[in-house]
XYZ file of C-alpha atoms in Angstrom:
781
model
C -43.344 -57.297 -53.314
C -41.051 -54.354 -53.934
C -37.970 -55.828 -52.361
C -35.924 -55.135 -55.427
C -34.889 -52.169 -57.510
C -35.952 -52.671 -61.139
C -32.926 -53.811 -63.027
C -33.559 -51.871 -66.165
C -35.727 -49.045 -67.283
C -35.277 -47.418 -70.606
C -32.093 -49.406 -71.125
C -30.451 -48.070 -67.895
C -29.010 -50.507 -65.315
C -30.367 -48.889 -62.119
C -29.020 -51.586 -59.777
C -25.503 -50.979 -61.016
C -25.884 -47.243 -60.434
C -27.321 -47.638 -56.912
C -24.660 -50.078 -55.792
C -21.921 -47.663 -56.866
C -23.264 -44.816 -54.705
C -21.006 -43.768 -51.754
C -23.997 -44.345 -49.493
C -26.464 -47.019 -48.481
C -29.643 -46.868 -50.565
C -32.758 -48.328 -49.008
C -36.503 -48.736 -49.314
C -38.589 -49.292 -46.187
C -42.188 -49.369 -45.054
C -43.628 -46.766 -42.746
C -44.561 -47.380 -39.126
C -42.774 -48.654 -36.006
C -42.687 -52.225 -37.373
C -42.164 -51.251 -41.005
C -40.023 -53.749 -42.898
C -36.942 -52.912 -44.949
C -37.738 -53.854 -48.498
C -34.315 -53.181 -49.902
C -30.788 -52.231 -48.682
C -27.829 -51.807 -51.005
C -24.606 -53.835 -50.471
C -22.875 -50.656 -49.141
C -24.540 -51.470 -45.802
C -22.052 -54.298 -45.325
C -19.169 -51.854 -45.816
C -20.705 -49.184 -43.597
C -21.809 -51.235 -40.580
C -20.679 -54.785 -41.288
C -24.365 -55.801 -41.519
C -25.640 -58.070 -44.296
C -28.481 -56.280 -46.192
C -30.525 -59.491 -46.042
C -30.512 -59.261 -42.216
C -32.431 -55.976 -42.100
C -34.744 -57.115 -44.878
C -35.679 -60.324 -43.110
C -35.882 -58.993 -39.512
C -37.877 -55.765 -38.900
C -36.086 -55.336 -35.493
C -32.554 -55.635 -36.871
C -32.107 -51.906 -37.599
C -33.184 -50.880 -34.115
C -30.931 -53.505 -32.558
C -27.892 -51.927 -34.179
C -28.827 -48.358 -33.206
C -26.806 -46.658 -30.427
C -28.779 -46.884 -27.181
C -28.775 -43.093 -26.819
C -29.968 -42.510 -30.399
C -32.620 -45.195 -30.932
C -35.305 -42.534 -30.943
C -33.531 -40.733 -33.766
C -32.899 -43.966 -35.720
C -36.580 -44.969 -35.557
C -38.062 -41.487 -35.771
C -40.172 -42.311 -38.867
C -42.508 -44.412 -36.784
C -43.805 -41.333 -35.023
C -43.152 -38.740 -37.693
C -46.300 -36.513 -37.987
C -46.682 -36.530 -41.733
C -49.718 -34.279 -42.184
C -49.294 -34.650 -45.916
C -45.525 -33.968 -45.915
C -43.410 -36.345 -48.000
C -39.979 -34.646 -47.727
C -38.948 -34.485 -44.046
C -35.568 -33.001 -42.963
C -32.536 -35.313 -42.746
C -31.531 -36.738 -39.383
C -28.170 -37.774 -37.860
C -27.716 -40.541 -35.310
C -25.250 -43.154 -34.123
C -25.170 -46.846 -35.003
C -23.051 -49.692 -33.659
C -21.224 -51.697 -36.299
C -20.591 -55.439 -36.106
C -17.428 -54.803 -34.036
C -19.268 -52.619 -31.547
C -17.686 -49.379 -32.843
C -19.759 -46.219 -33.134
C -20.617 -44.972 -36.621
C -22.395 -41.678 -37.282
C -24.896 -41.751 -40.203
C -26.843 -39.095 -42.025
C -30.300 -40.440 -42.953
C -31.907 -38.555 -45.831
C -35.229 -39.987 -47.178
C -38.508 -39.086 -48.885
C -41.893 -40.759 -48.971
C -42.963 -42.002 -52.409
C -45.966 -44.084 -53.495
C -45.426 -47.478 -55.099
C -47.456 -49.184 -57.797
C -49.973 -50.167 -55.167
C -50.328 -46.551 -54.041
C -48.681 -47.101 -50.597
C -46.175 -44.538 -49.350
C -42.750 -45.962 -48.595
C -39.409 -44.532 -47.506
C -36.821 -44.149 -50.247
C -33.549 -42.903 -48.791
C -29.764 -42.922 -48.434
C -27.501 -43.404 -45.416
C -24.193 -41.513 -45.482
C -21.192 -42.197 -43.228
C -20.496 -38.857 -41.462
C -18.332 -40.250 -38.656
C -15.227 -38.244 -39.567
C -17.189 -35.016 -39.743
C -18.911 -35.665 -36.431
C -15.622 -36.524 -34.740
C -14.082 -33.345 -36.138
C -17.057 -31.329 -34.884
C -16.736 -32.995 -31.488
C -13.049 -32.137 -31.369
C -13.842 -28.517 -32.276
C -16.501 -28.357 -29.581
C -14.118 -29.843 -27.051
C -11.433 -27.370 -28.054
C -13.881 -24.487 -27.739
C -15.057 -25.777 -24.372
C -11.499 -26.121 -23.154
C -10.641 -22.662 -24.402
C -13.673 -21.246 -22.592
C -12.710 -23.129 -19.444
C -9.140 -21.836 -19.614
C -10.421 -18.278 -20.119
C -12.739 -18.615 -17.132
C -9.933 -19.869 -14.910
C -7.506 -17.193 -16.154
C -10.096 -14.487 -15.478
C -10.538 -15.745 -11.925
C -6.769 -15.859 -11.440
C -6.280 -12.312 -12.714
C -9.131 -11.027 -10.564
C -7.198 -12.122 -7.473
C -9.305 -15.096 -6.386
C -8.011 -16.790 -3.249
C -6.071 -20.030 -3.582
C -8.850 -22.345 -2.376
C -11.523 -20.981 -4.722
C -9.078 -20.989 -7.650
C -8.121 -24.617 -7.069
C -11.760 -25.632 -6.695
C -12.486 -23.895 -9.989
C -9.638 -25.846 -11.609
C -10.970 -29.230 -10.498
C -14.444 -28.184 -11.643
C -13.079 -27.408 -15.091
C -11.162 -30.672 -15.278
C -14.372 -32.513 -14.454
C -16.137 -30.845 -17.397
C -14.112 -32.993 -19.764
C -16.344 -35.585 -21.391
C -16.102 -38.856 -19.527
C -14.259 -37.431 -16.499
C -15.851 -38.533 -13.228
C -13.444 -37.269 -10.566
C -10.732 -34.606 -10.323
C -8.280 -33.662 -7.568
C -5.469 -31.264 -6.811
C -2.606 -32.651 -4.755
C -0.294 -30.189 -3.044
C 3.337 -30.789 -2.102
C 4.152 -28.749 1.039
C 7.896 -29.104 0.491
C 10.253 -30.986 -1.760
C 10.250 -34.735 -1.029
C 7.134 -34.575 1.157
C 4.068 -36.735 0.321
C 1.406 -35.115 -1.827
C -1.579 -33.965 0.244
C -5.075 -33.615 -1.181
C -5.879 -29.879 -1.400
C -9.072 -29.783 -3.482
C -11.413 -32.392 -4.960
C -14.631 -32.883 -6.908
C -17.073 -35.832 -6.793
C -15.319 -37.570 -3.940
C -18.482 -39.193 -2.635
C -18.015 -42.921 -2.283
C -14.369 -42.735 -1.212
C -13.281 -44.799 1.762
C -11.519 -42.073 3.766
C -11.704 -38.421 4.776
C -10.507 -36.674 1.625
C -9.136 -33.742 3.625
C -6.280 -35.886 5.004
C -5.655 -38.167 2.016
C -2.207 -38.516 0.505
C -0.739 -39.689 -2.775
C 2.377 -41.471 -1.509
C 5.429 -42.483 -3.498
C 4.700 -45.053 -6.190
C 1.389 -43.530 -7.296
C 0.833 -42.009 -10.727
C 0.526 -38.566 -9.068
C 3.948 -38.825 -7.405
C 5.325 -40.046 -10.750
C 4.086 -36.831 -12.395
C 6.122 -34.898 -9.820
C 9.166 -37.041 -10.546
C 8.742 -36.614 -14.333
C 8.021 -32.898 -14.035
C 5.347 -33.491 -16.693
C 2.387 -35.893 -16.696
C 1.603 -39.544 -16.027
C -1.222 -41.519 -17.703
C -2.919 -44.725 -16.619
C -5.105 -46.046 -19.433
C -6.538 -48.963 -17.439
C -5.972 -49.543 -13.743
C -6.981 -53.196 -14.116
C -3.933 -53.731 -16.311
C -1.569 -51.175 -14.678
C 1.697 -52.562 -13.336
C 3.803 -49.341 -13.009
C 1.887 -47.347 -10.394
C -0.248 -47.974 -7.353
C -3.656 -46.379 -6.961
C -3.883 -43.495 -4.436
C -6.154 -44.314 -1.482
C -8.538 -41.525 -2.521
C -9.482 -43.481 -5.656
C -10.324 -46.745 -3.951
C -13.989 -47.535 -4.162
C -14.702 -44.897 -6.818
C -14.690 -47.281 -9.792
C -11.867 -45.453 -11.551
C -10.440 -47.174 -14.645
C -8.174 -44.481 -16.199
C -6.309 -41.469 -14.793
C -4.228 -38.504 -15.940
C -1.966 -36.592 -13.537
C -0.255 -33.331 -14.598
C 2.486 -31.580 -12.573
C 1.905 -27.996 -11.401
C 5.252 -26.326 -12.032
C 6.206 -23.158 -10.173
C 9.348 -21.059 -10.733
C 11.135 -22.901 -7.928
C 9.956 -26.417 -8.728
C 6.895 -28.672 -8.567
C 4.264 -27.454 -6.127
C 1.492 -29.981 -6.775
C -0.456 -32.160 -9.216
C -3.749 -31.745 -11.095
C -5.380 -35.185 -11.386
C -8.398 -36.335 -13.499
C -10.104 -39.766 -13.483
C -12.641 -41.627 -15.569
C -14.726 -44.747 -15.063
C -13.913 -45.701 -18.678
C -10.592 -47.229 -19.725
C -8.429 -45.432 -22.275
C -10.217 -42.143 -21.726
C -7.289 -39.686 -21.823
C -5.491 -38.429 -24.902
C -2.576 -36.101 -25.651
C -5.084 -33.252 -26.084
C -6.402 -33.882 -22.560
C -2.859 -33.768 -21.182
C -2.246 -30.453 -22.973
C -5.479 -28.982 -21.596
C -4.769 -30.013 -18.001
C -1.191 -28.749 -18.367
C -2.587 -25.349 -19.380
C -4.898 -25.343 -16.355
C -1.967 -26.297 -14.118
C 0.124 -23.453 -15.572
C -2.608 -20.940 -14.741
C -2.743 -22.224 -11.160
C 1.051 -21.981 -10.862
C 1.102 -18.492 -12.394
C -1.637 -17.322 -10.058
C 0.298 -18.716 -7.110
C 3.418 -16.818 -8.206
C 1.434 -13.593 -8.634
C -0.263 -14.116 -5.288
C 3.090 -14.635 -3.569
C 4.467 -11.536 -5.313
C 1.382 -9.550 -4.266
C 1.698 -10.777 -0.694
C 5.391 -9.916 -0.691
C 4.662 -6.468 -2.091
C 1.828 -5.970 0.395
C 4.162 -6.947 3.208
C 6.769 -4.478 1.975
C 4.145 -1.752 1.703
C 2.585 -2.448 5.093
C 5.655 -3.249 7.204
C 8.613 -1.259 8.453
C 11.774 -2.647 6.785
C 14.001 -2.009 9.810
C 11.964 -3.636 12.589
C 9.543 -5.740 10.487
C 6.721 -4.215 12.529
C 3.470 -3.061 10.923
C 3.782 0.485 9.601
C 1.231 3.259 9.932
C -0.894 2.051 6.979
C -1.342 -1.438 8.424
C -1.758 -0.005 11.922
C -4.709 2.072 10.683
C -6.260 -1.049 9.106
C -5.925 -2.987 12.358
C -7.457 -0.143 14.362
C -10.430 -0.056 11.985
C -10.891 -3.816 12.339
C -10.630 -3.553 16.120
C -13.192 -0.738 16.158
C -15.613 -2.785 14.054
C -15.091 -5.835 16.268
C -15.464 -3.747 19.399
C -18.660 -2.204 18.056
C -20.111 -5.687 17.549
C -18.898 -7.127 20.875
C -19.292 -4.012 23.009
C -15.621 -3.776 24.014
C -13.359 -0.704 24.093
C -9.901 -0.264 22.601
C -6.954 2.063 23.232
C -4.296 3.503 20.932
C -0.872 4.617 22.206
C 1.479 7.007 20.428
C 5.043 6.538 21.694
C 8.079 8.744 21.093
C 11.551 7.928 22.406
C 13.020 10.778 24.442
C 16.283 12.211 23.080
C 16.816 9.200 20.844
C 18.742 11.367 18.392
C 21.525 11.666 20.940
C 22.157 7.951 20.440
C 22.526 8.501 16.715
C 24.796 11.473 17.337
C 27.041 9.760 19.853
C 27.084 6.131 18.665
C 26.109 6.435 15.008
C 23.027 5.543 12.988
C 23.847 1.819 12.887
C 23.745 1.705 16.670
C 20.502 3.683 16.594
C 18.990 1.117 14.210
C 20.031 -1.733 16.508
C 18.399 0.056 19.406
C 15.148 0.474 17.475
C 15.136 -3.232 16.650
C 15.637 -4.055 20.342
C 12.795 -1.823 21.496
C 9.957 -3.665 19.728
C 10.397 -7.034 21.557
C 10.543 -5.288 24.920
C 7.249 -3.510 24.232
C 5.607 -6.727 23.029
C 6.464 -8.415 26.320
C 4.175 -5.957 28.097
C 1.206 -6.687 25.817
C -1.208 -9.520 25.194
C -0.887 -11.731 22.075
C -3.738 -9.968 20.256
C -2.333 -6.458 20.700
C -0.249 -4.722 18.029
C 3.009 -2.773 18.021
C 3.750 -0.624 14.933
C 6.527 1.721 13.899
C 5.555 4.991 12.251
C 9.094 6.021 11.361
C 12.066 7.561 13.123
C 11.645 6.961 16.855
C 7.821 6.967 16.829
C 5.789 3.840 17.586
C 2.118 2.974 17.902
C 0.397 0.384 20.093
C -3.124 -0.974 19.707
C -4.612 -2.525 22.865
C -7.807 -4.465 22.191
C -10.687 -5.252 24.529
C -10.011 -3.016 27.515
C -12.455 -2.568 30.370
C -11.682 1.078 31.127
C -9.352 4.000 30.470
C -7.545 3.140 33.696
C -6.646 -0.271 32.239
C -5.150 1.483 29.209
C -3.132 3.777 31.509
C -1.870 0.737 33.439
C -0.666 -0.937 30.226
C 1.058 2.281 29.099
C 2.776 2.697 32.452
C 3.944 -0.911 32.249
C 5.525 -0.157 28.864
C 7.185 2.984 30.255
C 8.589 1.004 33.196
C 10.073 -1.529 30.777
C 12.310 1.259 29.461
C 13.908 1.807 32.844
C 16.356 -1.043 32.223
C 19.188 -0.060 29.865
C 19.439 -1.261 26.275
C 22.823 -2.820 25.546
C 23.972 -2.082 21.996
C 27.487 -3.092 20.985
C 28.425 -3.619 24.622
C 27.353 -0.080 25.493
C 24.404 0.660 27.809
C 21.885 3.232 26.566
C 19.204 4.605 28.873
C 16.118 5.650 26.907
C 12.825 6.883 28.287
C 9.579 7.054 26.351
C 6.724 9.578 26.248
C 3.334 7.949 25.681
C 0.055 9.480 24.603
C -3.147 7.466 25.103
C -6.472 7.739 23.273
C -9.327 5.383 24.164
C -12.391 4.513 22.074
C -15.371 3.539 24.240
C -17.332 0.389 23.465
C -19.686 0.697 20.515
C -18.301 4.025 19.318
C -16.877 2.923 15.948
C -17.306 5.464 13.166
C -15.689 6.045 9.785
C -12.350 7.814 10.123
C -11.977 7.032 13.824
C -8.646 5.243 13.304
C -6.822 8.355 12.127
C -8.627 10.430 14.756
C -7.464 8.086 17.517
C -3.860 8.260 16.303
C -4.093 12.048 16.123
C -5.513 12.242 19.641
C -2.834 9.914 21.010
C -0.185 12.020 19.248
C -1.532 15.160 20.901
C -1.454 13.438 24.312
C 2.140 12.335 23.648
C 3.188 15.938 23.009
C 1.655 16.939 26.324
C 3.657 14.152 27.984
C 6.833 15.632 26.483
C 5.862 19.145 27.518
C 5.357 17.970 31.099
C 8.822 16.502 31.431
C 9.107 13.438 29.142
C 9.228 9.832 30.297
C 5.550 9.851 31.259
C 2.061 8.873 30.032
C -0.813 11.232 29.290
C -4.438 10.430 28.469
C -6.215 12.445 25.804
C -9.090 14.233 27.555
C -11.810 16.782 26.873
C -9.523 19.797 27.282
C -7.115 18.341 24.756
C -9.995 17.633 22.405
C -11.024 21.283 22.560
C -7.420 22.247 21.887
C -7.253 19.789 18.987
C -10.443 21.216 17.464
C -8.906 24.678 17.793
C -5.725 23.485 16.072
C -7.736 22.091 13.183
C -9.617 25.369 12.888
C -6.393 27.401 12.945
C -4.829 25.120 10.340
C -7.818 25.618 8.068
C -7.605 29.397 8.548
C -3.841 29.279 7.969
C -4.335 27.698 4.578
C -6.885 30.338 3.688
C -4.622 33.071 5.042
C -1.699 31.939 2.882
C -3.857 32.030 -0.240
C -5.284 35.433 0.751
C -1.796 36.869 1.445
C -2.688 37.868 5.008
C 0.866 37.607 6.346
C 3.301 40.450 6.886
C 6.817 40.840 8.255
C 7.877 43.099 11.144
C 11.492 43.904 11.873
C 13.390 44.460 15.128
C 16.726 46.305 14.983
C 20.018 44.699 15.894
C 22.245 47.350 17.524
C 26.043 47.389 17.689
C 27.295 48.114 21.228
C 28.381 50.532 22.501
C 28.205 52.692 19.339
C 24.433 52.341 19.126
C 24.416 51.833 15.344
C 21.750 49.678 13.714
C 23.673 47.052 11.733
C 20.888 44.604 11.089
C 17.282 43.604 11.663
C 15.502 40.396 12.600
C 12.516 39.487 10.399
C 9.488 38.334 12.411
C 6.312 37.111 10.705
C 2.867 38.372 11.720
C -0.601 37.278 10.633
C -3.177 39.970 9.855
C -6.178 37.843 10.758
C -9.401 39.329 9.328
C -11.286 38.739 12.607
C -8.663 38.438 15.380
C -6.346 41.215 14.282
C -2.543 41.060 14.221
C -1.398 37.666 15.541
C 2.035 36.931 16.999
C 4.016 33.848 15.838
C 3.288 31.983 19.087
C -0.368 31.798 18.084
C 0.161 29.940 14.793
C 3.773 28.848 14.124
C 3.509 25.557 16.057
C 0.379 24.603 14.116
C 2.050 25.648 10.863
C 4.907 23.267 11.699
C 2.585 20.353 12.525
C 0.602 20.821 9.308
C 3.645 21.304 7.060
C 2.619 24.862 6.130
C 5.727 26.296 7.794
C 7.806 25.602 4.704
C 5.595 27.802 2.510
C 5.460 30.517 5.154
C 9.194 30.264 5.850
C 10.177 30.660 2.213
C 7.845 33.622 1.825
C 9.414 35.315 4.899
C 12.901 34.743 3.508
C 11.916 36.311 0.180
C 10.268 39.339 1.834
C 13.163 39.881 4.238
C 15.820 39.693 1.504
C 13.936 42.117 -0.745
C 13.388 44.536 2.163
C 17.076 44.401 3.129
C 18.048 45.279 -0.452
C 15.546 48.154 -0.479
C 17.050 49.592 2.728
C 20.564 49.177 1.372
C 19.576 51.220 -1.680
C 18.208 53.955 0.617
C 21.587 54.095 2.422
C 24.177 53.732 -0.351
C 26.971 55.221 1.781
C 26.202 53.247 4.953
C 27.282 49.747 5.863
C 24.951 47.213 4.127
C 22.234 46.082 6.463
C 22.084 42.413 7.560
C 18.756 40.605 7.924
C 18.108 37.635 10.245
C 15.447 34.998 9.626
C 14.481 32.210 12.021
C 14.387 28.570 10.888
C 11.935 26.089 12.405
C 12.688 22.460 13.239
C 10.739 21.255 10.231
C 12.649 23.544 7.889
C 16.013 22.386 9.234
C 14.922 18.749 8.901
C 13.969 19.202 5.249
C 16.824 18.145 2.940
C 15.836 20.792 0.362
C 16.448 23.753 2.697
C 19.851 24.721 1.156
C 18.288 24.607 -2.295
C 15.386 26.822 -1.168
C 17.741 29.409 0.389
C 19.911 29.405 -2.735
C 16.863 30.037 -4.933
C 15.681 32.892 -2.675
C 19.095 34.578 -2.832
C 19.214 34.180 -6.599
C 15.692 35.545 -7.101
C 16.126 38.544 -4.781
C 19.769 39.368 -5.550
C 20.846 39.737 -1.894
C 24.491 38.995 -1.173
C 24.512 35.785 0.963
C 26.846 37.408 3.491
C 24.029 39.741 4.565
C 21.532 36.923 5.296
C 21.709 35.460 8.793
C 19.732 32.296 9.582
C 18.920 31.631 13.246
C 18.511 28.114 14.651
C 17.519 27.361 18.247
C 19.270 24.779 20.403
C 16.029 22.812 20.744
C 15.955 22.354 16.969
C 19.483 20.957 17.029
C 18.611 18.552 19.825
C 15.604 17.210 17.925
C 17.004 17.339 14.387
C 20.764 16.984 14.791
C 20.828 14.032 12.414
C 19.746 16.272 9.533
C 21.132 19.525 10.897
C 24.830 18.867 10.447
C 24.590 18.206 6.717
C 22.047 20.994 6.203
C 24.007 23.678 8.094
C 27.244 22.730 6.351
C 25.487 23.185 2.997
C 24.099 26.587 4.092
C 27.559 27.651 5.246
C 28.895 26.753 1.795
C 26.344 29.155 0.289
C 27.987 32.013 2.233
C 25.088 32.828 4.556
C 25.743 33.512 8.254
C 24.456 31.115 10.913
C 23.430 32.093 14.433
C 22.679 29.833 17.418
C 19.551 31.291 19.015
C 18.475 31.020 22.688
C 21.985 29.995 23.693
C 22.279 28.521 27.170
C 18.835 26.899 27.336
C 20.124 23.498 26.142
C 22.388 21.160 28.048
C 24.933 20.512 25.291
C 25.603 23.986 23.915
C 29.380 23.582 23.860
C 29.109 20.463 21.728
C 27.012 22.350 19.181
C 29.473 25.245 19.001
C 32.285 22.836 18.138
C 30.235 20.759 15.740
C 28.291 23.259 13.639
C 29.606 26.220 11.547
C 28.053 29.059 13.561
C 29.126 32.674 13.111
C 27.363 34.089 16.166
C 25.325 33.143 19.197
C 22.428 34.900 20.892
C 22.310 34.908 24.688
C 18.852 33.871 25.850
C 16.762 36.634 27.431
C 16.420 34.609 30.654
C 20.109 35.381 31.433
C 19.876 39.036 30.325
C 16.963 39.705 32.715
C 19.132 39.288 35.803
C 22.094 41.412 34.674
C 23.067 43.956 37.327
C 20.675 42.290 39.771
C 21.818 38.690 40.112
C 25.550 37.896 40.355
C 24.871 34.457 38.843
C 23.450 36.018 35.664
C 26.435 38.343 35.383
C 28.809 35.378 35.724
C 26.962 33.276 33.132
C 26.811 36.086 30.573
C 30.484 36.907 31.166
C 31.413 33.234 30.639
C 29.372 33.042 27.419
C 31.001 36.186 26.029
C 34.468 34.926 26.975
C 33.831 31.578 25.321
C 32.513 33.268 22.172
C 35.633 35.433 22.015
C 37.817 32.303 22.176
C 35.819 30.754 19.316
C 35.762 33.974 17.223
C 31.976 34.212 17.421
C 29.908 37.392 17.599
C 27.569 37.698 20.607
C 24.040 39.126 20.524
C 22.076 39.716 23.738
C 18.328 39.238 23.418
C 15.657 40.919 25.533
C 17.548 44.109 26.442
C 14.888 46.174 28.172
C 16.594 48.711 30.481
C 19.698 50.787 30.897
C 21.100 48.633 33.673
C 21.155 45.589 31.418
C 22.690 47.648 28.619
C 25.451 48.986 30.866
C 26.378 45.506 32.023
C 26.487 44.197 28.473
C 28.757 47.025 27.397
C 30.999 46.425 30.413
C 31.264 42.732 29.576
C 32.084 43.484 25.947
C 28.925 42.149 24.255
C 28.906 42.896 20.521
C 25.239 43.484 19.813
C 21.975 44.049 21.620
C 18.347 43.521 20.672
C 15.235 44.287 22.666
C 12.459 46.677 23.599
C 15.002 49.174 24.944
C 15.916 49.922 21.337
C 12.681 49.115 19.523
C 9.883 46.655 19.389
C 9.338 44.672 16.161
C 7.874 47.221 13.716
C 6.517 47.219 10.188
C 9.103 48.268 7.541
C 7.719 51.791 7.122
C 8.374 52.491 10.825
C 11.869 50.989 10.736
C 12.934 53.122 7.746
C 13.068 56.460 9.687
C 15.328 54.853 12.292
C 17.722 53.700 9.589
C 17.767 57.133 7.897
C 18.375 59.143 11.086
C 21.522 61.295 10.680
C 24.688 59.962 12.257
C 25.051 61.320 15.761
C 21.500 62.685 15.735
C 18.439 61.684 17.676
C 15.887 59.289 16.248
C 13.152 61.014 14.259
C 10.438 59.800 16.604
C 10.704 60.168 20.373
C 8.715 58.061 22.771
C 7.716 58.288 26.369
C 6.073 54.879 26.380
C 7.109 52.693 29.321
C 9.694 50.011 28.706
C 8.995 46.402 29.493
C 9.923 46.857 33.147
C 7.595 49.808 33.560
C 10.187 52.628 33.561
C 9.208 55.727 31.564
C 10.906 55.939 28.179
C 13.184 58.850 27.253
C 14.657 60.133 24.011
C 18.160 58.628 23.804
C 21.248 60.766 23.497
C 23.291 60.631 20.313
C 25.186 57.328 20.101
C 28.650 58.973 20.423
C 27.708 60.929 23.566
C 27.647 58.864 26.784
C 24.175 59.064 28.314
C 23.647 60.563 31.727
C 23.773 58.118 34.585
C 20.612 56.066 34.860
C 19.239 57.248 31.522
C 17.830 54.546 29.284
C 19.426 54.713 25.904
C 17.133 53.658 23.014
C 17.251 54.023 19.272
C 13.528 54.151 18.702
C 10.116 53.985 20.245
C 9.401 51.219 22.691
C 5.791 51.040 21.619
């Protein structure tokens, strides 16, 4: 029986050598019931097992094998030899005499004995430390991967619920963890509420309403601001078990606080059915997971705050245009699915700028804040009020039955404005113009939101044109007009690039001398298909599209250069002035003074010879910007003229408030001179007032001798109109400017004037014309 290692061979003490090896040497038979023939004393040190035990009992080795690794420990029984005698080594776990796990490396070969039988000759090495180190590395790698996964989800903007569920999933991946929760603290001092959980089956209550009250390990983690560990609930005397854990067979728990920038917001909690499961490394891992959750929450709150700032009006806290468009798109999609219609209102407060002018911008802001609640009271809870900016608002009305219902809602809003708004103990009466655009059921298409707002805006402008304080529905005729506007805007852009614009000039004549002292620059569009277009056919669209600023600057540059060219042609004459009109959009732009300054610098025209004309309607609409802008222009040295004087209701206030040098009497008053006593009285009063304010007076629309005679009698300074000349291209104005003093114009005309009277060649300016003769400086054609 080969139960022993030969003591000596060739004088060598083999037993002594074997017993000094840092491993267990053994000899064993093959087969599932093969006996151990020899085991070195190192077995006692390795596993606490007496070598004689495994030699005497063939089942002893298997009895000490770890239940999960018995197959590995007894693998030789089924090893398919097929002539092989040097199989690969194998690692497996054993239980020592104290029940502790020991990892061994089993390395053996098959060798024949003296009887020719093959037997196992091998060594068992203790590799527990290496295996534990490998396990720790694997755990660390797994935790790192889990943290990376959670961080990636957080950075990708995952919602709070999915992020928290991911966190409890990751916590449950820890070896030996059976359950994981996230408790959330709604506010400081409040009980922790269960927000997310994994493997809650078997609990004795609805997990969605479970709490971790004071005295639990989770609430202790909040109090510590760190973590709380329970190594064995059966021996725990510090904390009570949360109700969610009852009936789950939990023995150990680890709770880690989720710390936000303003304090504890919750707890990440992991549980195991084994006692003593959690280590310092586990606490560090869960703390990292909790930090990612807290950081994501902070970023999400910052994103939500930023989104709110981006999508809401800071003054009224109403949705702004961006959010309004989103809500319209959602309503269209919902209406398409449900078969319901929606309506969009565009609202503009009538003469709101007068409140700013009279009471100040702070009062205007208070009024705007008061308007939103009053509009909301006329709407249903699901409808939306938005502020676009300035005094413009939008309303979205969902689920309407018909266009008439939309009109009824709009009229109800308009009626709500009939009661005064009290701001700082002062009553302000404000009306509102409302444009309505309806989208029929099932008509949702991409881009319809902006189209609806545009249509409602167009209807609002028609409401203003028809008298303000009213509602208008966008209809087919307006749609045709809108399509035309879009087409004209497109052609305008092309026309600007193709340099299709030109400037015509109309003389400004000093009365009664008849001398041309200036010209007014008037833009024309040489359309390739429609011919020469007047400003009325494109200026309004240029203003709406923002193209007016490019066109306006170009006109200023052309007019200044042309004025200089004419001045050079008449070196001995008084330098010619040139007038250029400013639109509402130009006056409202804060860069207008800078643009004018650049034009003057580039062209070299003396500012005193540039006259900028502003209509009263522009001042009414843009008075908030106008005062600062006109003061800056006045500082440049340019002259300012108030155009169409008398058509507004607060002309006197503008004359006192703005730095005007002259005013132009509107043609509607000039038409009745010599025919209507009222017109004579109005013009006389305007001229008298201008004299008192040291302002020059220009009469527009002078078309016949009767009007001219009355203007001269009343002492008007200048005249402009078809009686003298129509707007003409520069090459036709030049001969008029070069006509010899006291001589007739170079070109006579018999074309009828605007009132149908035949034209005549005017007499020299210093010779009084015969009675009834129409005096003109140039052709009326």
